XYZ file of C-alpha atoms in Angstrom:
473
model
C 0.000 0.000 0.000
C 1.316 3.434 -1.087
C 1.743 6.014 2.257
C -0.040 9.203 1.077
C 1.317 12.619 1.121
C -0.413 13.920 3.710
C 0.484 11.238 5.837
C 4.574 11.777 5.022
C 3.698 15.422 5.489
C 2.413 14.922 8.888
C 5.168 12.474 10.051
C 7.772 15.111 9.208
C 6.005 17.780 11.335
C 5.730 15.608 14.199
C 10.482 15.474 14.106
C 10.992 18.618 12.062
C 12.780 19.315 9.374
C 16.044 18.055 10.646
C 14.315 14.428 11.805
C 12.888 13.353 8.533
C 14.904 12.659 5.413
C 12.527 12.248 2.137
C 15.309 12.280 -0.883
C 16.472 8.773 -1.802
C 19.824 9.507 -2.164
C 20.094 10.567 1.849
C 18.275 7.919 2.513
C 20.677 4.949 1.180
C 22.772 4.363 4.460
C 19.583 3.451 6.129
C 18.161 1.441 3.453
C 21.166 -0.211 2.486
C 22.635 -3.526 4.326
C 26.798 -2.940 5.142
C 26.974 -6.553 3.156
C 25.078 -5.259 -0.210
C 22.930 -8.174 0.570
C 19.539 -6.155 1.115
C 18.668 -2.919 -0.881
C 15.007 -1.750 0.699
C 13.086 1.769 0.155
C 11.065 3.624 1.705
C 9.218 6.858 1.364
C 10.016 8.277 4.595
C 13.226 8.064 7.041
C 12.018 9.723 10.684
C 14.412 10.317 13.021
C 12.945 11.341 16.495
C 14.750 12.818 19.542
C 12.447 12.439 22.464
C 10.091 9.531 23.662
C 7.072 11.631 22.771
C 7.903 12.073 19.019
C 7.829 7.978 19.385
C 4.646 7.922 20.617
C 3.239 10.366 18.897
C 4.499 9.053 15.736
C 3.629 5.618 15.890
C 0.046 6.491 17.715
C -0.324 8.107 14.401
C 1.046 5.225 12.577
C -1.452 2.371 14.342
C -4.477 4.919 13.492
C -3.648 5.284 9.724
C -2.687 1.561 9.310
C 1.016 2.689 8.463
C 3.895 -0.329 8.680
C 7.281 1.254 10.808
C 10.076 -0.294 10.685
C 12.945 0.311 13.628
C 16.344 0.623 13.202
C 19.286 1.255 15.405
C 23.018 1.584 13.670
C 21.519 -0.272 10.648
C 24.531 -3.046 11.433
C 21.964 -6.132 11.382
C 23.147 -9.130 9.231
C 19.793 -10.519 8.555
C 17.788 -7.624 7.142
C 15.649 -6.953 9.847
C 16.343 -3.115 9.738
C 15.793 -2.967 6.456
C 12.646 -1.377 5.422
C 10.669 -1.927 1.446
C 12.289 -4.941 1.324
C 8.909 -7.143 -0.076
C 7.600 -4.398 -2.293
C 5.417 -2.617 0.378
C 6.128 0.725 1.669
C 7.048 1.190 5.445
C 8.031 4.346 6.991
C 11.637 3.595 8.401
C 11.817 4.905 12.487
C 15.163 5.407 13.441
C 17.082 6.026 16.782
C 19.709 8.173 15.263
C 18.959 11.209 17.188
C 18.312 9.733 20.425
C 21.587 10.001 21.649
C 21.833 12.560 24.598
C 21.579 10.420 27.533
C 24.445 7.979 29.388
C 23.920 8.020 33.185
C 26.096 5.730 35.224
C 25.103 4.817 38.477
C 28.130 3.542 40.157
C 26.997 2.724 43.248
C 24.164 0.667 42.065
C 26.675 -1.242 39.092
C 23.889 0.429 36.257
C 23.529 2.551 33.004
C 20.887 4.032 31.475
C 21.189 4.962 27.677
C 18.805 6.387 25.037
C 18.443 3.722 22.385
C 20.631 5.500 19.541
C 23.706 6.010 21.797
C 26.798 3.384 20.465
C 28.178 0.856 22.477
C 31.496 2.017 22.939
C 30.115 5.335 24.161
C 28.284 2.784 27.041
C 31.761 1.529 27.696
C 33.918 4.389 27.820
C 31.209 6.264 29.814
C 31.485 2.602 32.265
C 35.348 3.044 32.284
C 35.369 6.541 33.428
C 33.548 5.805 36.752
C 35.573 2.399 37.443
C 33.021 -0.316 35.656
C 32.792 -2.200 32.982
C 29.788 -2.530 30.695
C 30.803 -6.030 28.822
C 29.210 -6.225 26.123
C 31.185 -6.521 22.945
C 31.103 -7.158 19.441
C 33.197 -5.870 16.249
C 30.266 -3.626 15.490
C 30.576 -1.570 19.027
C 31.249 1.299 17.374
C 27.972 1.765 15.745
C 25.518 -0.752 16.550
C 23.499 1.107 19.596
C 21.721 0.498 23.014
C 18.361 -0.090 21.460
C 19.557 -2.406 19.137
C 21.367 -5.167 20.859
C 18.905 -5.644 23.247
C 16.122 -5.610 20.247
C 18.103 -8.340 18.483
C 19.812 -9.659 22.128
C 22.971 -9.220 20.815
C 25.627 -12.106 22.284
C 29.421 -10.469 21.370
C 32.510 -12.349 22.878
C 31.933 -12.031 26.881
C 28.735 -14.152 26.781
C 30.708 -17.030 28.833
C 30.981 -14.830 31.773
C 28.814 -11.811 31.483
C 25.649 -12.991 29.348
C 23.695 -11.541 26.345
C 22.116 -7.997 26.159
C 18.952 -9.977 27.638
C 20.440 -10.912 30.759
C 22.704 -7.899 30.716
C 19.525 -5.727 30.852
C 17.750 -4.625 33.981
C 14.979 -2.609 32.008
C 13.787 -0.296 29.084
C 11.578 2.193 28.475
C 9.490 1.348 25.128
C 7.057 2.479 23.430
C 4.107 -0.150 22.136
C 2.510 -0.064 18.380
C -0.407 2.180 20.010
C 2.072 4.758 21.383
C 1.310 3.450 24.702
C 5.089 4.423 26.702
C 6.112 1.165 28.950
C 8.988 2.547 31.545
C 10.917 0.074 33.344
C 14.016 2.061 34.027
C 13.851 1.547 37.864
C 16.961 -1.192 37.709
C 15.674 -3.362 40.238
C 17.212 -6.685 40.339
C 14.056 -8.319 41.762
C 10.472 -7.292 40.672
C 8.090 -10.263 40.745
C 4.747 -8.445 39.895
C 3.705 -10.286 36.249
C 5.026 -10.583 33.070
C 8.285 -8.828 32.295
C 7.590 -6.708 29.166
C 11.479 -5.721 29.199
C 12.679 -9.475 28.619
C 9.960 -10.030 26.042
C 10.440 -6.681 23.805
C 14.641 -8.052 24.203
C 14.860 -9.980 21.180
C 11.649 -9.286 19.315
C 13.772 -7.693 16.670
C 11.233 -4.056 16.629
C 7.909 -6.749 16.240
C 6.475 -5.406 19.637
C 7.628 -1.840 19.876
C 9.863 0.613 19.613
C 12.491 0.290 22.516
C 13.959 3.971 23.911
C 16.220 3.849 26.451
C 17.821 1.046 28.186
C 19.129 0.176 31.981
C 21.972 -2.120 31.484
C 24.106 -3.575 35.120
C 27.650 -2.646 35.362
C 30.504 -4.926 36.822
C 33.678 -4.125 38.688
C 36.498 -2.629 36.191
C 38.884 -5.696 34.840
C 42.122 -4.445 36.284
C 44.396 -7.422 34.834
C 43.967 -9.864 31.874
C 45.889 -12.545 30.530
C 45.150 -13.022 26.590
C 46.484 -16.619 25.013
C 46.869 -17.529 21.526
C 46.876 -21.712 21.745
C 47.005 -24.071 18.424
C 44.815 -27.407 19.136
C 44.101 -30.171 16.504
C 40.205 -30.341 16.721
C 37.274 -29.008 18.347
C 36.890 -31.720 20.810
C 40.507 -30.385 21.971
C 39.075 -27.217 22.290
C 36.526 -28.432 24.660
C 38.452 -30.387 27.225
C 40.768 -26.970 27.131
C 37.515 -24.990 28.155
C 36.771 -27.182 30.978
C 40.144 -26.772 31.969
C 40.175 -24.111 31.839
C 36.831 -23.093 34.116
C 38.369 -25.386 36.435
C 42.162 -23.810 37.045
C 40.991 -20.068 36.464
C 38.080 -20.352 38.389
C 35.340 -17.544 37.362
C 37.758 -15.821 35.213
C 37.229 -16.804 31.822
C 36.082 -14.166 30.012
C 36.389 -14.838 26.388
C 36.783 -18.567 24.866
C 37.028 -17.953 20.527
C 37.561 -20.902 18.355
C 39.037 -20.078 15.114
C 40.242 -22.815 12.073
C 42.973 -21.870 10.288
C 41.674 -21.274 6.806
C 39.447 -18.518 8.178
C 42.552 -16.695 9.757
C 44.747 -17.461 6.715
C 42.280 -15.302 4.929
C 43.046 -12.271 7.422
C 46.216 -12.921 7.150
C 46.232 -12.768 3.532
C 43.479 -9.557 2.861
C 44.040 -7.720 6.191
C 47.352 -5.097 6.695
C 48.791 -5.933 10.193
C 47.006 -9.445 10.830
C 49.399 -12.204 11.118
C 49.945 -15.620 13.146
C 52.063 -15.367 16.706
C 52.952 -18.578 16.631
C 54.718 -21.202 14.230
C 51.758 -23.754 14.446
C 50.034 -25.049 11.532
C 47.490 -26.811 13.564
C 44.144 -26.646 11.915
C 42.483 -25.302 15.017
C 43.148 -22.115 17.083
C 41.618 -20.910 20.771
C 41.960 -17.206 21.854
C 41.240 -17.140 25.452
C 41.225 -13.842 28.096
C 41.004 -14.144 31.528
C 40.087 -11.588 33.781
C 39.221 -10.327 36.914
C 39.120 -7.246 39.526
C 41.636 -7.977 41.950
C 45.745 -8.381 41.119
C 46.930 -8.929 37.960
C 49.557 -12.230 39.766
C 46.082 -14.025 39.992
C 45.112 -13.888 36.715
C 48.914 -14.593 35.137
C 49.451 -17.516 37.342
C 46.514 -19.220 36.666
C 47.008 -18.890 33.155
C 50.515 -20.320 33.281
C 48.955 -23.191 35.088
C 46.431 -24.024 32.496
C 49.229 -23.805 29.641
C 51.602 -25.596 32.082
C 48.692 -28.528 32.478
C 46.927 -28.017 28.565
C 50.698 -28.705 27.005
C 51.763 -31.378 29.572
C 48.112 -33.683 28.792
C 48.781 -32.631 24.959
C 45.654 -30.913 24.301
C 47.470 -27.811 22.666
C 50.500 -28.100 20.658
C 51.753 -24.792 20.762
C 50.684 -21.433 21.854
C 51.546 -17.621 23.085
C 50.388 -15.323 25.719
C 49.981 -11.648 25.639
C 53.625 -9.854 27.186
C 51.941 -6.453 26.127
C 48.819 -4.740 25.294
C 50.257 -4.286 21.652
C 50.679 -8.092 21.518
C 47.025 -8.678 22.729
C 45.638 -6.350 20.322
C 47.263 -8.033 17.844
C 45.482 -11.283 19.143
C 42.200 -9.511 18.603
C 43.065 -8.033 14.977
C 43.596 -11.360 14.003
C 40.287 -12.593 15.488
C 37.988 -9.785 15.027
C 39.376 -9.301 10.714
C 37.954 -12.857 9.862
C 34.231 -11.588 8.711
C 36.309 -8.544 6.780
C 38.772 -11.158 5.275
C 35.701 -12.940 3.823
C 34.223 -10.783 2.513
C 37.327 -9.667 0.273
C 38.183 -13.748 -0.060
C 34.806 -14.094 -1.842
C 31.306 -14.844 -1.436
C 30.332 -16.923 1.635
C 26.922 -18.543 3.102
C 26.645 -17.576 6.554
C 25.214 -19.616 9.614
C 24.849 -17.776 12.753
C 24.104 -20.806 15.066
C 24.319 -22.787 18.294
C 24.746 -25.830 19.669
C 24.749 -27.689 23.214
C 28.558 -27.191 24.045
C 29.060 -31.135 24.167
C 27.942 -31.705 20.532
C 29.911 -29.225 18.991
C 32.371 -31.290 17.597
C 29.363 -33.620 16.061
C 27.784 -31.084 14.859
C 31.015 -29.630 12.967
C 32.310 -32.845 11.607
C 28.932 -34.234 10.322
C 28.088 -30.541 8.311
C 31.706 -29.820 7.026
C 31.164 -33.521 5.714
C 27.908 -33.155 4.359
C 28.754 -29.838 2.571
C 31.802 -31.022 1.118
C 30.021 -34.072 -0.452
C 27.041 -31.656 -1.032
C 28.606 -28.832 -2.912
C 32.295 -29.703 -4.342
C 35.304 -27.340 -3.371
C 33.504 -25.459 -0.828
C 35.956 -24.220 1.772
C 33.521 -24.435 5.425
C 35.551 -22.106 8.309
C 33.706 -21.986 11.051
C 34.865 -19.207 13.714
C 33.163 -18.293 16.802
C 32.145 -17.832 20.540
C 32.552 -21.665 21.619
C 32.422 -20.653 25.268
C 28.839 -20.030 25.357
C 28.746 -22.398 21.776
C 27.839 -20.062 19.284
C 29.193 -20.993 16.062
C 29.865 -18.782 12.571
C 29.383 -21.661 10.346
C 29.915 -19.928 7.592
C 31.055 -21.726 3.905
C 33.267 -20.295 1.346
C 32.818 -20.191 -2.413
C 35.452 -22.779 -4.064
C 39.063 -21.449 -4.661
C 37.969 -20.938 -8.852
C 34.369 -20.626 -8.430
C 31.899 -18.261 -9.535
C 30.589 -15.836 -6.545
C 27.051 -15.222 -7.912
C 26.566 -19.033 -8.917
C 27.849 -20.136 -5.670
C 25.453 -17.887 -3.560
C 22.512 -19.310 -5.655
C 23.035 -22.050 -3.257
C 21.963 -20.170 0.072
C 18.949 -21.651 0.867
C 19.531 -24.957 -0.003
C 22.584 -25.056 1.997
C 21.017 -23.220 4.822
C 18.428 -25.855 5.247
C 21.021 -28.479 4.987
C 23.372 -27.092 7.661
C 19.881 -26.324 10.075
C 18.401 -29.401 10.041
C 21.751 -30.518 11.361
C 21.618 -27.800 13.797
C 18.277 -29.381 14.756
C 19.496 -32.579 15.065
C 21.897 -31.614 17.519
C 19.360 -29.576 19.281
C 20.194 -25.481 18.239
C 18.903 -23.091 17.270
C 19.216 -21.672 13.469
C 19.726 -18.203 15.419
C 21.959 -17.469 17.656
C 22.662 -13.552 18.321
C 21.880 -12.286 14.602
C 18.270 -12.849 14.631
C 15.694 -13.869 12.208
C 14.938 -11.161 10.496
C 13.664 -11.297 7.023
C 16.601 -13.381 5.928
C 15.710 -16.732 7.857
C 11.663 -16.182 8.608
C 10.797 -18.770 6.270
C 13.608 -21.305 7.941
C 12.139 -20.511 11.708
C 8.706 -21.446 10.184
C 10.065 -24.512 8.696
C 12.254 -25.214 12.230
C 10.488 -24.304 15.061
C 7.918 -26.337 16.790
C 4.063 -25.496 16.747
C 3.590 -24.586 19.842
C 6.363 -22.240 19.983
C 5.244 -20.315 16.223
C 1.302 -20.166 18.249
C 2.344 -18.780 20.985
C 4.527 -15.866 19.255
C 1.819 -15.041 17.068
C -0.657 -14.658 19.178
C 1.879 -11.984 21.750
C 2.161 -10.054 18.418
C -1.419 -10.440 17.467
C -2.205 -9.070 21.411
C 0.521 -6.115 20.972
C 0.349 -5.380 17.399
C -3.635 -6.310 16.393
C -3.071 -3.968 13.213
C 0.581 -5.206 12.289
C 2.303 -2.062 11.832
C 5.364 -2.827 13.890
C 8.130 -4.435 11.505
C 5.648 -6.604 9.442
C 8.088 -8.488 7.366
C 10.503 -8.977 10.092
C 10.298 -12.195 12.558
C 7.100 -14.067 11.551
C 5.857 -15.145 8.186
C-alpha cells in the first residue's frame, strides 16, 4: 500500500525538518545492508529525539494503518532493519537522534542509555567511573543500546557476562499504540507479572519501539591474561575450556575458536594481521582471563592451564599476551575474519548454536555433508565456543563463480539447520531472524512455539504495523 502525502507530510512535522529525510539519495545508508545483501526503500526516514515524538508518531502510525520499521546503527546481518524490502512501503523509524543520555550509576553497578547512543560510548562512559559494561562485538562502534537488546545481541563475553537480555535490567518502550512502557527503575528483583522488558529483548522491533535502556555494570577488569593456543580439533578445544573453568576459576572471560583457513584469509586480505605462533594446527583458541583484583592471579593461573593443557597434549603450541600491543594483535587477528571474507569471496553464513558437548558432532557431520554436497567449498567456522555459538559460515570454491555459488543459500542453509536441529540449536543465535531466515524458523520451530509468538504479536500489534516483514511469516 502506497503512504499518502499527507500522511509523510504529517510524520515530518511531528520530528521537524532536521528528523525526517525524504530524498532517496540521503536515505541509502539506512536502506542499504553494510553486506550489499539487502537494498530496501522507503518513502520516509524519521528520526525522532524524544520519547514523545515515538509515541506520537507511531500512535499516528497504528491509526492510519502505516507499517514502521525500527532501526538502530543499521549493522543487522539478517535484514531486519531494512525497510521496502517485499515491495510494500514502510516508513523507516530510526534512533539516530536519540543520543543525549548515558547516566552511570556507580553505586548501584547500572547505566541508562537512550536507544541511539553506540556501544562504545556505554563503555567508555562505564570506564570513566571504574566499571565495565561487557558487552562486545566488532560492530561496538555503531551498533546502539536499542539495538542489541532488540536483536539480544551475544558479542565475545557471553561465557561470563551474558547476552544484552540478561545484561539488561529494564527499558523504556514504546508499544505499536504509542502506549510508553517505563521500566528504568533497575531493580534486580520485581516479581509483579510478566516482564515486558525481557519479552520486547529480542523481538527484533515486532512489539515496539524500545527507547532507552538500563543495562548492570561490573567491577572494572584491572588485569587480563590473553592466550593464543594451536589445538588439533574441536573436541581439543573443549576439554581446554573445561580446563580451563576449572584452574581459572570464574575468570574466563572470552573462549574464541578459530580454524585456520578462516585466519589465513586475514592474514592474507588484512594489513597488520598475522599468526604469533609457528603452528600449523588446523584449530586455534583465543582465550582472556580476567578479573578485579591483582593482575599475579590472573597470570598464574594462566601459566597453570598452559603448564597442564601442554603437559596432557591438548594444545601443541601457543603464546600469551607480554603487552597490550601483543594482545591487540590477538584480537586483529580474530575480530578481521568476517572482513577477510568478505574480500576472499562470497560466503553462506550460519549464525548458530549448539549444546557445548555436541559441537564437535555437529562440525564434523556438516563440514562432511557440505563437502560431499557442494564440491570445493571451503567451510571455516569461527566463533564464541564458550557459550557455543558458532559462525558456520562456507566459502565459495578457490575458482568458483561468486554469484553461482550464492545461488546455493537456501539450499545449503536448510542443509546445515536441520543438522543444527538434530543436535538440538537453534538456526539463530545472536543475529536474529529477520527477514533473511523467517521462512527457515517457520520450517524449524515447533508449533507450539510459532502459536504462541503469534498470538503476543497479534495481542501487541492487532493492526501489524510494527516491523511486518521482520520475525514471523
Amino acid at each position: 500500500m502506497m503512504i499518502d502525502t499527507r500522511h509523510i507530510d504529517r510524520l515530518s512535522n511531528i520530528v521537524g525538518a532536521s528528523g525526517a529525510i525524504t530524498t532517496p539519495h540521503d536515505q541509502q545508508p539506512f536502506v542499504t545492508e553494510w553486506r550489499d545483501k539487502f537494498f530496501g526503500s522507503t518513502p520516509l526516514v524519521l528520526m525522532p529525539s524524544s520519547t514523545n515524538q515515538v509515541s506520537e508518531i507511531l500512535a499516528y502510525c497504528n491509526a492510519n494503518r502505516i507499517a514502521v520499521v525500527p532501526q538502530g546503527g543499521n549493522t543487522g546481518l539478517v535484514g531486519g532493519g531494512i525497510p521496502g524490502l517485499e515491495g510494500s512501503e514502510e516508513v523507516l523509524l530510526s534512533s539516530r537522534r536519540l543520543t543525549s543520555d548515558v547516566e552511570v550509576d556507580a553505586e548501584a553497578y547500572k547505566l541508562v542509555a537512550d536507544a541511539g547512543v553506540p556501544i562504545i560510548r556505554m563503555q567508555e562512559a562505564a570506564a570513566a567511573k571504574d566499571r565495565l559494561f561487557p558487552l562486545s562485538l566488532a560492530s561496538e562502534g555503531s551498533c546502539t543500546a536499542g539495538g542489541v537488546v532488540a536483536t539480544n545481541a551475544g558479542g565475545v563475553h557471553v561465557i561470563r557476562y551474558g547476552t544484552a537480555r540478561e545484561l539488561m535490567l529494564g527499558i523504556e518502550a514504546v508499544l505499536p499504540d504509542g502506549t510508553l512502557v517505563n521500566e528504568l527503575s533497575g531493580l534486580r528483583k520485581d516479581n509483579t507479572g510478566y516482564a515486558l522488558s525481557h519479552l520486547l529483548a529480542g523481538s527484533e522491533g515486532t512489539l515496539g519501539f524500545i527507547t532507552k535502556v538500563c543495562f548492570r555494570l561490573f567491577p572494572s577488569e584491572k588485569s587480563r591474561s590473553t592466550a593464543w593456543l594451536a589445538l588439533d580439533s574441536p573436541s581439543k578445544a573443549l576439554e581446554l575450556l573445561s580446563m580451563a573453568r576449572e584452574i581459572c576459576e570464574d575468570q574466563v572471560s572470552v573462549y574464541e575458536l578459530m580454524c585456520r583457513e578462516a585466519l589465513d584469509f586475514a592474514y592474507t586480505h588484512i594489513p597488520g594481521c598475522n599468526s604469533p605462533i609457528q603452528s600449523d594446527a588446523p584449530w586455534v583458541v583465543l582465550i582472556e582471563t580476567a578479573s578485579a583484583g591483582a593482575e599475579s592471579s590472573v597470570s598464574s593461573n594462566m601459566d597453570k592451564l598452559l603448564d597442564a593443557a601442554f603437559a596432557r597434549g591438548i594444545v601443541s603450541d601457543g603464546a600469551i599476551a607480554q603487552s597490550l600491543k601483543q594482545r591487540q594483535q590477538f584480537w586483529r587477528n580474530r575480530e578481521s575474519i568476517s572482513e577477510a571474507q568478505k574480500l576472499e569471496g562470497g560466503s553462506i553464513k550460519h549464525d548458530i548454536s549448539v549444546p557445548l558437548s555436541k559441537i564437535p558432532s555437529f562440525i564434523n557431520r556438516a563440514t562432511a555433508e557440505i563437502e560431499t554436497r557442494f564440491p570445493g567449498s571451503r567451510v571455516t567456522p569461527f566463533g564464541h565456543l564458550g557459550d557455543g555459538n558458532l559462525h558456520f559460515n562456507v566459502m565459495q570454491p578457490v575458482d568458483g563463480d561468486k554469484t553461482q555459488f550464492l545461488q546455493n543459500w537456501e539450499l545449503m542453509n536448510q542443509l546445515v539447520h536441520d543438522i543444527v536441529m538434530d543436535h538440538d540449536g537453534s538456526i539463530s543465535a545472536e543475529h536474529g531472524i529477520g527477514v533473511l531466515k523467517k521462512q527457515e524458523l517457520q520450517r524449524t520451530a515447533p508449533y507450539s512455539h510459532l502459536a504462541a509468538m503469534k498470538a503476543i504479536k497479534r495481542g501487541l500489534d492487532p493492526n501489524n504495523i510494527m516491523n511486518p516483514r521482520c520475525l514471523l511469516p
